[in-house]
Short mmCIF file of C-alpha atoms in Angstrom, two decimals:
data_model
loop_
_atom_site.label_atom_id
_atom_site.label_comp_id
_atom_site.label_asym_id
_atom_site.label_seq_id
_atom_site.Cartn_x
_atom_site.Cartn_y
_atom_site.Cartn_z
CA UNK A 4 -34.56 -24.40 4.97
CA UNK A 5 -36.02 -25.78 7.89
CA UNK A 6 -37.65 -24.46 10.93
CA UNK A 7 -35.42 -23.33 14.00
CA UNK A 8 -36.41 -25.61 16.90
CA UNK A 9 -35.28 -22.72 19.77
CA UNK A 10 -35.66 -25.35 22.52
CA UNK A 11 -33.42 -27.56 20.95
CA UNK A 12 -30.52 -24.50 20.20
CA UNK A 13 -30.83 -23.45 24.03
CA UNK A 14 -30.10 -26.95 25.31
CA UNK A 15 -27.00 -27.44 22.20
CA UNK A 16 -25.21 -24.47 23.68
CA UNK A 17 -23.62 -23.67 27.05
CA UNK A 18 -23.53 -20.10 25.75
CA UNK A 19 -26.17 -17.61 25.39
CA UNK A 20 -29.10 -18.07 22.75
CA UNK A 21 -31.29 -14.99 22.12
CA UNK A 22 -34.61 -15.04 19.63
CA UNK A 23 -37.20 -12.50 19.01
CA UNK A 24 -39.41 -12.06 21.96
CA UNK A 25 -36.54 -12.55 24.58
CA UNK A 26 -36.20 -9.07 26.56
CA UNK A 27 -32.43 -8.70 25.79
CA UNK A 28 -33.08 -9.60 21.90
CA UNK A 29 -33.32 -5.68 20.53
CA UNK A 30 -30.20 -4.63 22.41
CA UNK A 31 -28.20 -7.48 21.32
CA UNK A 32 -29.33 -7.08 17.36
CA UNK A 33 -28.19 -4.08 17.98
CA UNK A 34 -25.29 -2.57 15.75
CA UNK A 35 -22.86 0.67 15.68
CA UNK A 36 -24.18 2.20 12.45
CA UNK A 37 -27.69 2.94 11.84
CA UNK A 38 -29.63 2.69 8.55
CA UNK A 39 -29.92 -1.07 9.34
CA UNK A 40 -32.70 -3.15 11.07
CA UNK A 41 -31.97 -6.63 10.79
CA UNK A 42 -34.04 -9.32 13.00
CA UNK A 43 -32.39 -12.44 12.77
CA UNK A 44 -33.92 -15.78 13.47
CA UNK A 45 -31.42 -16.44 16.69
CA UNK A 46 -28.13 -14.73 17.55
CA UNK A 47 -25.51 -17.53 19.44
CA UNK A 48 -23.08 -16.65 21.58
CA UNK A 49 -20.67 -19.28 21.97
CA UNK A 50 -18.05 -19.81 24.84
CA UNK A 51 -15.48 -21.65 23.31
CA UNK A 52 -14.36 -23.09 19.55
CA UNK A 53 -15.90 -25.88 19.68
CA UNK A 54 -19.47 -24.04 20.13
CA UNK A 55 -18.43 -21.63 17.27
CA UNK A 56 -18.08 -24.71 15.25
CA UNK A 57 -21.48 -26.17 16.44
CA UNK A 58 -22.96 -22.83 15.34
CA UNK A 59 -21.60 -23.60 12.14
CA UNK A 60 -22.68 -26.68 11.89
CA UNK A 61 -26.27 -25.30 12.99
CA UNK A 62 -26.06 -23.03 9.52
CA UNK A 63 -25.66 -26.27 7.36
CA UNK A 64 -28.69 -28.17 9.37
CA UNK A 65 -30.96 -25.45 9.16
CA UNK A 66 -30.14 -23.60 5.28
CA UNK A 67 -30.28 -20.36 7.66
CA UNK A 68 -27.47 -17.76 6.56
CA UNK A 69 -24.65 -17.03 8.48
CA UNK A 70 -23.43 -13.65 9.94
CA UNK A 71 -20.28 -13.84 12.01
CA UNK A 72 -20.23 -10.67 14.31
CA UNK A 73 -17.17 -9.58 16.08
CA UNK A 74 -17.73 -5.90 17.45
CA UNK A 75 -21.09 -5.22 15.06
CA UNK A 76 -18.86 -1.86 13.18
CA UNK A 77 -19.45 -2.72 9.81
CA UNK A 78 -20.91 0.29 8.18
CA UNK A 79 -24.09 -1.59 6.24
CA UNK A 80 -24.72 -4.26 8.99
CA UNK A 81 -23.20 -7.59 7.25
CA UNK A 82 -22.46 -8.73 10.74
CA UNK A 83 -26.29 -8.89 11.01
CA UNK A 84 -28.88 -10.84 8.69
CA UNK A 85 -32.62 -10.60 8.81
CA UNK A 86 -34.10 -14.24 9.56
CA UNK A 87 -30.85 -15.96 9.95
CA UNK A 88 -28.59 -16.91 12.56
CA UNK A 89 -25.85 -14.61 14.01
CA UNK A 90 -22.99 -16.20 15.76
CA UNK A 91 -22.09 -13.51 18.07
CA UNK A 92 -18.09 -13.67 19.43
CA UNK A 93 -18.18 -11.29 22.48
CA UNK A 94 -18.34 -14.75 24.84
CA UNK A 95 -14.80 -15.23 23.75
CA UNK A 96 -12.59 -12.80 26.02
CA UNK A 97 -9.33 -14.45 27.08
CA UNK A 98 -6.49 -12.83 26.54
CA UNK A 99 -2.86 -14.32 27.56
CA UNK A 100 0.08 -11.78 27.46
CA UNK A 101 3.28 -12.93 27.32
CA UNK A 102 5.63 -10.16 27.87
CA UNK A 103 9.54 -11.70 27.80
CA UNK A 104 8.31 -12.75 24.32
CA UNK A 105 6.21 -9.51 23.89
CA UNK A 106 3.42 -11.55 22.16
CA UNK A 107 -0.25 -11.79 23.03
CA UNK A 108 -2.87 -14.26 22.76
CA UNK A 109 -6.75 -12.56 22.12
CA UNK A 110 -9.97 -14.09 21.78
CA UNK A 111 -12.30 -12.18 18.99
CA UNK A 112 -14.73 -11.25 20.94
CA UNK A 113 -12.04 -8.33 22.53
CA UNK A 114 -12.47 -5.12 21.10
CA UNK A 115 -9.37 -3.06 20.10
CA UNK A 116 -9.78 -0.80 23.35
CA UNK A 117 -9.61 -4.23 25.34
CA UNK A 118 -6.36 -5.16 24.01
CA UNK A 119 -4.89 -1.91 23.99
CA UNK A 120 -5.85 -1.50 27.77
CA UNK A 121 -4.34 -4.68 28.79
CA UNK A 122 -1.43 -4.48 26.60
CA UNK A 123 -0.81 -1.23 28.24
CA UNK A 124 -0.09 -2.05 31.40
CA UNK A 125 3.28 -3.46 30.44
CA UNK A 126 4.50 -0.75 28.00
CA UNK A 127 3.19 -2.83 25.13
CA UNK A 128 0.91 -2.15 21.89
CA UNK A 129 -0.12 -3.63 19.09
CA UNK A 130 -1.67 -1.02 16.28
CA UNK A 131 -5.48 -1.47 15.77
CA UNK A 132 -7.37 0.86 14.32
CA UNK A 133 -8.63 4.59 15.98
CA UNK A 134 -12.11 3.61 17.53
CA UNK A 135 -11.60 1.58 21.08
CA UNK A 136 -15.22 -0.44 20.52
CA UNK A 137 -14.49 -2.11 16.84
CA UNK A 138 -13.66 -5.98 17.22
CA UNK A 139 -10.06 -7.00 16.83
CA UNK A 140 -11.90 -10.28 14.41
CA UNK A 141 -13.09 -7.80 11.98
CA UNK A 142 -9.90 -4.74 11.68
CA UNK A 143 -8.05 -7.59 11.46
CA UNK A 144 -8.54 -10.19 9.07
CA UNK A 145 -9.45 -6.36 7.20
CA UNK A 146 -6.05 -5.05 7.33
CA UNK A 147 -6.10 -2.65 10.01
CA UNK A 148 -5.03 0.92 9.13
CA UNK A 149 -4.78 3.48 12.10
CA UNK A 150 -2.73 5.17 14.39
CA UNK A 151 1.03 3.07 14.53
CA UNK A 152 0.50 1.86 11.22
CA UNK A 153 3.80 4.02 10.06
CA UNK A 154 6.02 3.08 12.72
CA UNK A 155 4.79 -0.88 12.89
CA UNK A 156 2.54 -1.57 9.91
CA UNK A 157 -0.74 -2.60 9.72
CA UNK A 158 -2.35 -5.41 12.24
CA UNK A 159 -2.05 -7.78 10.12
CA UNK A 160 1.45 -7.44 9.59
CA UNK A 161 1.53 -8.10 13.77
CA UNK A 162 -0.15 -11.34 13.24
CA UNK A 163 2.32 -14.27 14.34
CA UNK A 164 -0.70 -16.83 14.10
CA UNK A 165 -4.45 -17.64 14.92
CA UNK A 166 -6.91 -20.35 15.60
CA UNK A 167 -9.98 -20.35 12.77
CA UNK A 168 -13.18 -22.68 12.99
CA UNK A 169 -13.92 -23.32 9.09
CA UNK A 170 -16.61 -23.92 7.30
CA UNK A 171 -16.49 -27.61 7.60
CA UNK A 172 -16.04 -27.27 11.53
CA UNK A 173 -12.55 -27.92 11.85
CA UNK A 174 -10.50 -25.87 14.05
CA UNK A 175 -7.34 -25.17 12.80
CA UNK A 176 -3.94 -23.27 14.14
CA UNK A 177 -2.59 -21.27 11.30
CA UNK A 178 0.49 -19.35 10.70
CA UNK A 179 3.40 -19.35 8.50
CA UNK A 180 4.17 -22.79 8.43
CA UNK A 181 0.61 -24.32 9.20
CA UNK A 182 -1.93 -23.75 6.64
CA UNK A 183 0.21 -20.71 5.28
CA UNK A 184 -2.36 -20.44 2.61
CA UNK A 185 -5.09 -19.66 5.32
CA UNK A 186 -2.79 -17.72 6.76
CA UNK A 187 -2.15 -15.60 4.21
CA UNK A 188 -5.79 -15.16 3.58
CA UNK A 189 -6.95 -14.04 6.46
CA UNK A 190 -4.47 -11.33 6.72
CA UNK A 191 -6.82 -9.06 4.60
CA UNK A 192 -9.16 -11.20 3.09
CA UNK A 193 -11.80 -10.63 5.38
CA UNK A 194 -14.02 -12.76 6.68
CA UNK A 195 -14.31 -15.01 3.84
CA UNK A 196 -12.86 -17.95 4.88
CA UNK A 197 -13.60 -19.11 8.10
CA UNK A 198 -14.33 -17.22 12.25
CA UNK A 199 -11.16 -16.42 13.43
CA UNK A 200 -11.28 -17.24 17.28
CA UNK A 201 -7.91 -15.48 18.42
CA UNK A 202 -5.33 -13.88 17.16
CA UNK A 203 -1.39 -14.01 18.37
CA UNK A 204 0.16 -10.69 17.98
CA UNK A 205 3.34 -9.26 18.65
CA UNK A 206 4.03 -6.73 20.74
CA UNK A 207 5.83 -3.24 20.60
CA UNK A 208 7.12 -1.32 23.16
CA UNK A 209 5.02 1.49 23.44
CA UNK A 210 5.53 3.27 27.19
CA UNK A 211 3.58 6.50 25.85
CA UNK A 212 3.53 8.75 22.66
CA UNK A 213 2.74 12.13 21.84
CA UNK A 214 -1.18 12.64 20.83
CA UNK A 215 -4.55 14.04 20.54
CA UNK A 216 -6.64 16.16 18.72
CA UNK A 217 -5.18 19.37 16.93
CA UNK A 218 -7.90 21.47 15.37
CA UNK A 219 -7.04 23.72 12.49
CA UNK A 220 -8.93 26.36 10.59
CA UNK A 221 -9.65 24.22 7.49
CA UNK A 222 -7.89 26.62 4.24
CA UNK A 223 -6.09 25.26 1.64
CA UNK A 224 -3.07 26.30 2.57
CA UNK A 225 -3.21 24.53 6.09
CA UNK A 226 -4.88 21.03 4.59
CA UNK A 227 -2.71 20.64 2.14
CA UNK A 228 0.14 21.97 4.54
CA UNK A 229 -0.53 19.13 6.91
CA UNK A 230 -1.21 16.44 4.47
CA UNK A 231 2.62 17.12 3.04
CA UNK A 232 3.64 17.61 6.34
CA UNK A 233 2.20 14.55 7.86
CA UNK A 234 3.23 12.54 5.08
CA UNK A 235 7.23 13.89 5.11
CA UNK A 236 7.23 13.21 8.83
CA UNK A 237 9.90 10.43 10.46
CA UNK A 238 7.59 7.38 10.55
CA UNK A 239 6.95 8.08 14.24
CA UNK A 240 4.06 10.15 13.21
CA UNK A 241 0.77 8.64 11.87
CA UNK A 242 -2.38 11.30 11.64
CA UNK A 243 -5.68 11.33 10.14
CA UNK A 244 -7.15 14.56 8.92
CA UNK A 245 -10.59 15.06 8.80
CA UNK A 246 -11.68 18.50 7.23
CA UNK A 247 -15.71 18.59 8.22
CA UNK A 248 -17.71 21.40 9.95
CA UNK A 249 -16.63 21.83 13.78
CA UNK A 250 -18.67 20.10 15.69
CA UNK A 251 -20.10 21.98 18.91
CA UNK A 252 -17.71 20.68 21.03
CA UNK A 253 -17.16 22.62 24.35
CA UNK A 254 -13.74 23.57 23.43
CA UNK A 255 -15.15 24.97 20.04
CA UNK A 256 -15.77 28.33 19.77
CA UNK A 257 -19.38 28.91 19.40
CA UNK A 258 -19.09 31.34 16.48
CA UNK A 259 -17.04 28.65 14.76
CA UNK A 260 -19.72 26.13 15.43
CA UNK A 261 -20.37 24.63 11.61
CA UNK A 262 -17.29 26.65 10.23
CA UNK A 263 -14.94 24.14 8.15
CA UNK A 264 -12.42 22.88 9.93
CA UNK A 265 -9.28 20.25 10.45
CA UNK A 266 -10.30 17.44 12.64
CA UNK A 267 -6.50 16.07 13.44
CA UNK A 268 -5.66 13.39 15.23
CA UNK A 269 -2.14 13.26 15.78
CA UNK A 270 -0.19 10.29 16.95
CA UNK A 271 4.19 10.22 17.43
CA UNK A 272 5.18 6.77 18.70
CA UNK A 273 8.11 8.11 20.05
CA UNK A 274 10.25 10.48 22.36
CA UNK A 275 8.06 14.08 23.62
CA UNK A 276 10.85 16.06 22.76
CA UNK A 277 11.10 14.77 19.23
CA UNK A 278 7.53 14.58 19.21
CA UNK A 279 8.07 18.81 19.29
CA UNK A 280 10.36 19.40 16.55
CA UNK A 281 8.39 17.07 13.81
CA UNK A 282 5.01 19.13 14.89
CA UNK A 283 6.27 22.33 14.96
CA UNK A 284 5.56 23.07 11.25
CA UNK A 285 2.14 21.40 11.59
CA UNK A 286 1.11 23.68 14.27
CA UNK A 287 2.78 27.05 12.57
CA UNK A 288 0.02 26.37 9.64
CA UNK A 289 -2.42 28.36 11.79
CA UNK A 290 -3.39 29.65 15.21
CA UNK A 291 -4.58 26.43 16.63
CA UNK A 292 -8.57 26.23 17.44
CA UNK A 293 -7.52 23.62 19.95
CA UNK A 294 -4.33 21.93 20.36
CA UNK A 295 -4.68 18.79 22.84
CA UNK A 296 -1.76 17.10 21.71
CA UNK A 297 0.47 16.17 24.66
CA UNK A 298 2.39 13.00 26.13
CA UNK A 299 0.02 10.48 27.15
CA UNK A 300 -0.53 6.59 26.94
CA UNK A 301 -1.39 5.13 23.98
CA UNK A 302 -4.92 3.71 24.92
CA UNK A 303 -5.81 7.54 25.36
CA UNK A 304 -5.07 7.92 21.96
CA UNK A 305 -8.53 5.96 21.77
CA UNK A 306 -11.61 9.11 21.86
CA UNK A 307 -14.53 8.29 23.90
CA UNK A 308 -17.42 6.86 21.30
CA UNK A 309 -20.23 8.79 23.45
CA UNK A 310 -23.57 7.74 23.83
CA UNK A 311 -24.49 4.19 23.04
CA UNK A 312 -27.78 5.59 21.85
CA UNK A 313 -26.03 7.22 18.81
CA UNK A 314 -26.39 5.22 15.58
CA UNK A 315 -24.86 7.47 12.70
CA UNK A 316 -25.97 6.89 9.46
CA UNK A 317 -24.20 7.92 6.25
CA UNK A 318 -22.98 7.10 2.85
CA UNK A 319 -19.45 6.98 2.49
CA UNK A 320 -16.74 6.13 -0.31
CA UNK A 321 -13.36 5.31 0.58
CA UNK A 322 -10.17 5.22 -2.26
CA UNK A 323 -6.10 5.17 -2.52
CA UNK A 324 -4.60 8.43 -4.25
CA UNK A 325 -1.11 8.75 -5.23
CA UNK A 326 -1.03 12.71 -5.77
CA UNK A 327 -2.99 15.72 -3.37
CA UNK A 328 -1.88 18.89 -4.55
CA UNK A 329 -2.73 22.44 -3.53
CA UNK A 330 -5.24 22.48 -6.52
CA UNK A 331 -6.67 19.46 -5.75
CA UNK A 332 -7.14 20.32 -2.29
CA UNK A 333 -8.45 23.76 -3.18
CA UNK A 334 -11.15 21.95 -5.49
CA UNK A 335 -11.71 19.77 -2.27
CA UNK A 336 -12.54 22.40 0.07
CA UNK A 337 -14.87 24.15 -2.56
CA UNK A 338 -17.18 20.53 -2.82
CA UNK A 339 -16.84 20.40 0.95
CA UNK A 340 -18.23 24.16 1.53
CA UNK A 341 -21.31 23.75 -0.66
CA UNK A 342 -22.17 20.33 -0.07
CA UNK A 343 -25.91 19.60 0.21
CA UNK A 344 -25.09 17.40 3.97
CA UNK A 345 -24.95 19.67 7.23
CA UNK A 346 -22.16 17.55 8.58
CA UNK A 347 -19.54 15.59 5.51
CA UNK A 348 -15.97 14.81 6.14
CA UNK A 349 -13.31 14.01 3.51
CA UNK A 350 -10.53 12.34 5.28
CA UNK A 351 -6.83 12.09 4.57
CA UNK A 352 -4.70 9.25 6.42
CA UNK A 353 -1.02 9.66 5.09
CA UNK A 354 0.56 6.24 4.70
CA UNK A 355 4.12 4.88 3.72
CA UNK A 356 6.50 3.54 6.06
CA UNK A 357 6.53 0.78 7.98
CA UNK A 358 3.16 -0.27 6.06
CA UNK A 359 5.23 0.19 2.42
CA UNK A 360 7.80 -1.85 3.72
CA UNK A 361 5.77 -5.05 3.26
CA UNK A 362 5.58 -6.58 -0.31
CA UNK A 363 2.40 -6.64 -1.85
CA UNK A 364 1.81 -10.14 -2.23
CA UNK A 365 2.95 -11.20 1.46
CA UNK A 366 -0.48 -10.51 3.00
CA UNK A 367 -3.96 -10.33 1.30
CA UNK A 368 -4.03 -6.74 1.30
CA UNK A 369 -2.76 -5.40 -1.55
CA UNK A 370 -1.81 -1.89 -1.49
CA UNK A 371 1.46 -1.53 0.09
CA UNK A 372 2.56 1.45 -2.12
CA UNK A 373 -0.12 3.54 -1.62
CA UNK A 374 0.65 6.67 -0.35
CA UNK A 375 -3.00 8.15 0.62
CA UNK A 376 -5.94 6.95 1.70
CA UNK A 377 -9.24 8.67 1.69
CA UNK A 378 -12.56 8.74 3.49
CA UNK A 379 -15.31 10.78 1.88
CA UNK A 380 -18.89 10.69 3.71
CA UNK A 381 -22.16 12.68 4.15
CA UNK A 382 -24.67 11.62 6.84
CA UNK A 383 -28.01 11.51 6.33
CA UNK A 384 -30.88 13.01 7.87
CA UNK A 385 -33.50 10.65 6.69
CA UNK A 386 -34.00 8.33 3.55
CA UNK A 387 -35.26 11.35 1.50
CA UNK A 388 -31.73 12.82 1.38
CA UNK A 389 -29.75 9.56 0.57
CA UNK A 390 -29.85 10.32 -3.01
CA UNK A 391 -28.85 13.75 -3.51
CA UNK A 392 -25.65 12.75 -0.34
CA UNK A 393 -24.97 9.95 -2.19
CA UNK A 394 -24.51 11.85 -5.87
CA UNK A 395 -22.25 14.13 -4.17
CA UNK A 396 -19.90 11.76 -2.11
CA UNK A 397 -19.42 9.75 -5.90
CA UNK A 398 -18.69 13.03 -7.34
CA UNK A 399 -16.22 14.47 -4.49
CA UNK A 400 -14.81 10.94 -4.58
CA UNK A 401 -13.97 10.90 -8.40
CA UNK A 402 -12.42 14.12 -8.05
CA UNK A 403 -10.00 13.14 -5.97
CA UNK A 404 -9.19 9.91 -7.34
CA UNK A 405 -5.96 8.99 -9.53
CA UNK A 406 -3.49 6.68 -9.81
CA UNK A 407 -5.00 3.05 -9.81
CA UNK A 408 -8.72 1.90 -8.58
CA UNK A 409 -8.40 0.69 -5.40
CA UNK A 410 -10.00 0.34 -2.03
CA UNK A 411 -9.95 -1.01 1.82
CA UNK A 412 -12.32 -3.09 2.37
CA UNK A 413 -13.05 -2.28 5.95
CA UNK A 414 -14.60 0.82 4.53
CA UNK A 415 -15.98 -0.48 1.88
CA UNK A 416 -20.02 0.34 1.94
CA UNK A 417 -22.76 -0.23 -0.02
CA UNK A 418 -20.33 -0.82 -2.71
CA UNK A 419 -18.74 -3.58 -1.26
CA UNK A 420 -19.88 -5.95 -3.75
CA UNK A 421 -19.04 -4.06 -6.87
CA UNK A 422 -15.64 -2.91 -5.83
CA UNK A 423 -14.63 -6.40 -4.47
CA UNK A 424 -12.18 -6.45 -6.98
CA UNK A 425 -10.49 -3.41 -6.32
CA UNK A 426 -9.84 -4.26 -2.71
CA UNK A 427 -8.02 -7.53 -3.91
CA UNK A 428 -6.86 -6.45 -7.25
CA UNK A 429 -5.63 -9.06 -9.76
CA UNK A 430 -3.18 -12.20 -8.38
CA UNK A 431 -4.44 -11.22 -5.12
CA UNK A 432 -8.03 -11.96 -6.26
CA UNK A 433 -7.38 -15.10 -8.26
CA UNK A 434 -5.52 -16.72 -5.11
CA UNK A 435 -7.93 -15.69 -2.72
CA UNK A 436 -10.52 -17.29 -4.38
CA UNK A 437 -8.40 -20.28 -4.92
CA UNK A 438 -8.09 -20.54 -0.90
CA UNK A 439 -11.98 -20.04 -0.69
CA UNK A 440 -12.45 -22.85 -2.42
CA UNK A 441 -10.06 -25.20 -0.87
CA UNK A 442 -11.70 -23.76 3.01
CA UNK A 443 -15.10 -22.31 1.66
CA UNK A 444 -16.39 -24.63 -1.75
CA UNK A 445 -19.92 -24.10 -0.69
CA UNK A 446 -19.22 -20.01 0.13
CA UNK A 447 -21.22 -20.27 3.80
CA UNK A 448 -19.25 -16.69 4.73
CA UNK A 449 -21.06 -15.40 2.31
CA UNK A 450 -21.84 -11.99 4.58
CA UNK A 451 -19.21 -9.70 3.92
CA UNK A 452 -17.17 -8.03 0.93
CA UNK A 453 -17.60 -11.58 -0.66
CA UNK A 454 -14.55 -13.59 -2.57
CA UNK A 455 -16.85 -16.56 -4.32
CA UNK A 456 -15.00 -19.57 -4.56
CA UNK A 457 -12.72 -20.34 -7.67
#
């Protein structure tokens, strides 16, 4: 390792160069989640590939380790390091829609509320996750699960091609016939294998759907109701229900303030009236506690994150199920009631469709026949109570679990590294770490859910 000549960085790059002591260097170490407080050595924003691949190069000069950060969501702060160098994407922000051919160009410095925005304005969407401010870099060479993901599959499976600076500075344009290993790769792999600059996506046609928040009183009867629901539904519909303690919302009740509830976010990618008849037996369930679902564009489908202040912290486990019954729901609901956090969540996202539809082994992600995923978390209220939040989560998590091991590895935590295999199970792991080797033999993106090189 040598030491980081700062004067020498500033004049190498057009783009900004921040290091401890400049005024702007707290905010921009800055990252969604709390429980993290990395300082790194300099954070580099370039402006264009070829400065991502001097950045690069800068990691091999100096031994300093490399974080690549796209929109700084990853839930233990890999997208930061402590004494290393952070080359920081949100410099690249051009985006070229093309809408005969209903593709779109996207730099990785975009978030997925930038795209949808822009998209938007021509009818158009591309399925991202469900939080506006995550980077499109990171959901996407992830997977990207969220709201369209039954009608159109995942993002990845909207990926026509993409531009990646590897580790040995090249900059390459990937896609089915160029580098199709690559390709491949970085259609779930993460961000093992090289800093995806932009994306090419296509594009649906998305003039509005029917969506918003439906909150439920949380009894077995109505979670397990809307899970089998939800999950029956044409492929239109894509939810996520989150049973957690009603947040004092103004809309909530205040004698229902802390009461368990169902947190759903509803989302039909298709015509209002139809929109009616497939909710209708979600809403009979219960007397709504609010019911905001209503036509509306899709970026609104995108909740306002709140105050930038607001750094949750929490320990989370996320896992595939193949079976949620009413007793297993029941059992659910009795962990969630007593838990020792004031605010948990266990969250259901119903799957199938268009994201089934893909075979396994045509993208990096590998668990196309999954029919649930779930989210369980407790947040913390200070180091003291990460243990006891931490013991419960595992339990609540191994409760629910059957069918095989398996996980997403955007969510993955502070478990990444132990349950790297269960993200890429199997073939999928032997031929991403094949690929790593051919891009990544000396493993510089090494900060992430890590695939070592064969």
């Amino acid at each position: 390792m040598t030491t980081l000549d700062v004067s020498a960085v500033r004049t190498r790059f057009t783009g900004q160069v921040i290091v401890p002591g400049d005024t702007d260097y707290d905010t921009a170490r800055g990252l969604f989640y709390g429980g993290t407080d990395s300082r790194p050595a300099v954070i580099i924003r370039p402006v264009d590939p070829t400065e991502v691949a001097g950045v690069v190069a800068l990691a091999h000069e100096t031994g300093l380790e490399l974080a690549v950060r796209c929109g700084g969501h990853n839930p233990v702060g890999l997208s930061s390091v402590d004494g290393g160098i952070v080359l920081d994407l949100r410099q690249l922000r051009a985006i070229a829609i093309d809408v005969d051919e209903r593709t779109v160009w996207a730099q990785t410095g975009l978030t997925a509320g930038d795209v949808t925005k822009a998209v938007a304005e021509h009818g158009l969407a591309v399925g991202f996750g469900d939080s506006a401010t995550v980077g499109i870099g990171g959901i996407t060479t992830g997977g990207g699960v969220g709201f369209l993901s039954r009608k159109y599959g995942m993002t990845i499976d909207n990926v026509l091609a993409a531009e990646v600076v590897t580790a040995d500075g090249q900059i390459l344009q990937v896609d089915a016939g160029s580098h199709p290993d690559l390709f491949w790769a970085i259609r779930g792999g993460g961000g093992n294998f090289g800093v995806v600059t932009r994306f090419k996506y296509r594009l649906h046609e998305v003039p509005g759907v029917t969506g918003g928040l439906l909150m439920l009183p949380a009894t077995a009867d109505v979670v397990h109701g809307f899970i089998t629901e939800a999950a029956a539904a044409p492929e239109e519909l894509s939810v996520i229900v989150n049973v957690m303690p009603a947040p004092p919302m103004p809309f909530v009740p205040a004698e229902l303030h802390g009461s368990m509830v169902v947190f759903g976010l509803v989302c039909y990618a298709g015509p209002a009236d139809e929109a009616e008849k497939v909710l209708a037996p979600i809403r009979a369930l219960a007397e709504p506690i609010a019911d905001m679902v209503r036509p509306i564009t899709y970026p609104e489908m995108f909740m306002e994150e709140g105050d930038d202040d607001y750094h949750p912290t929490a320990t989370a486990r996320n896992l595939f199920t193949d079976q949620l019954d009413h007793a297993l729901v029941t059992q659910i609901l009795e962990r969630l009631d007593t838990a020792p956090a004031p605010m948990r969540v266990t969250q259901f996202r119903p799957l199938g469709g268009a994201v089934s539809r893909v075979a396994d082994d045509a993208t990096a992600y590998s668990h196309r026949g999954r029919p649930f995923m779930v989210n369980v978390a407790a947040f913390l209220d200070g180091p003291d109570t990460k243990a006891e939040r931490e013991q419960w989560v595992l339990d609540t998590s191994a409760l629910i679990a059957n069918g095989e091991p398996g996980a997403y590895v955007n969510f993955l935590a502070e478990d990444g590294a132990e349950r790297a295999r269960e993200a890429w199970p199997a073939g999928t792991w032997e031929r991403l770490t094949q690929v790593k080797r051919q891009y990544d033999p000396g493993n510089l993106f090494r900060r992430n859910v890590n695939i070592p090189p064969a």
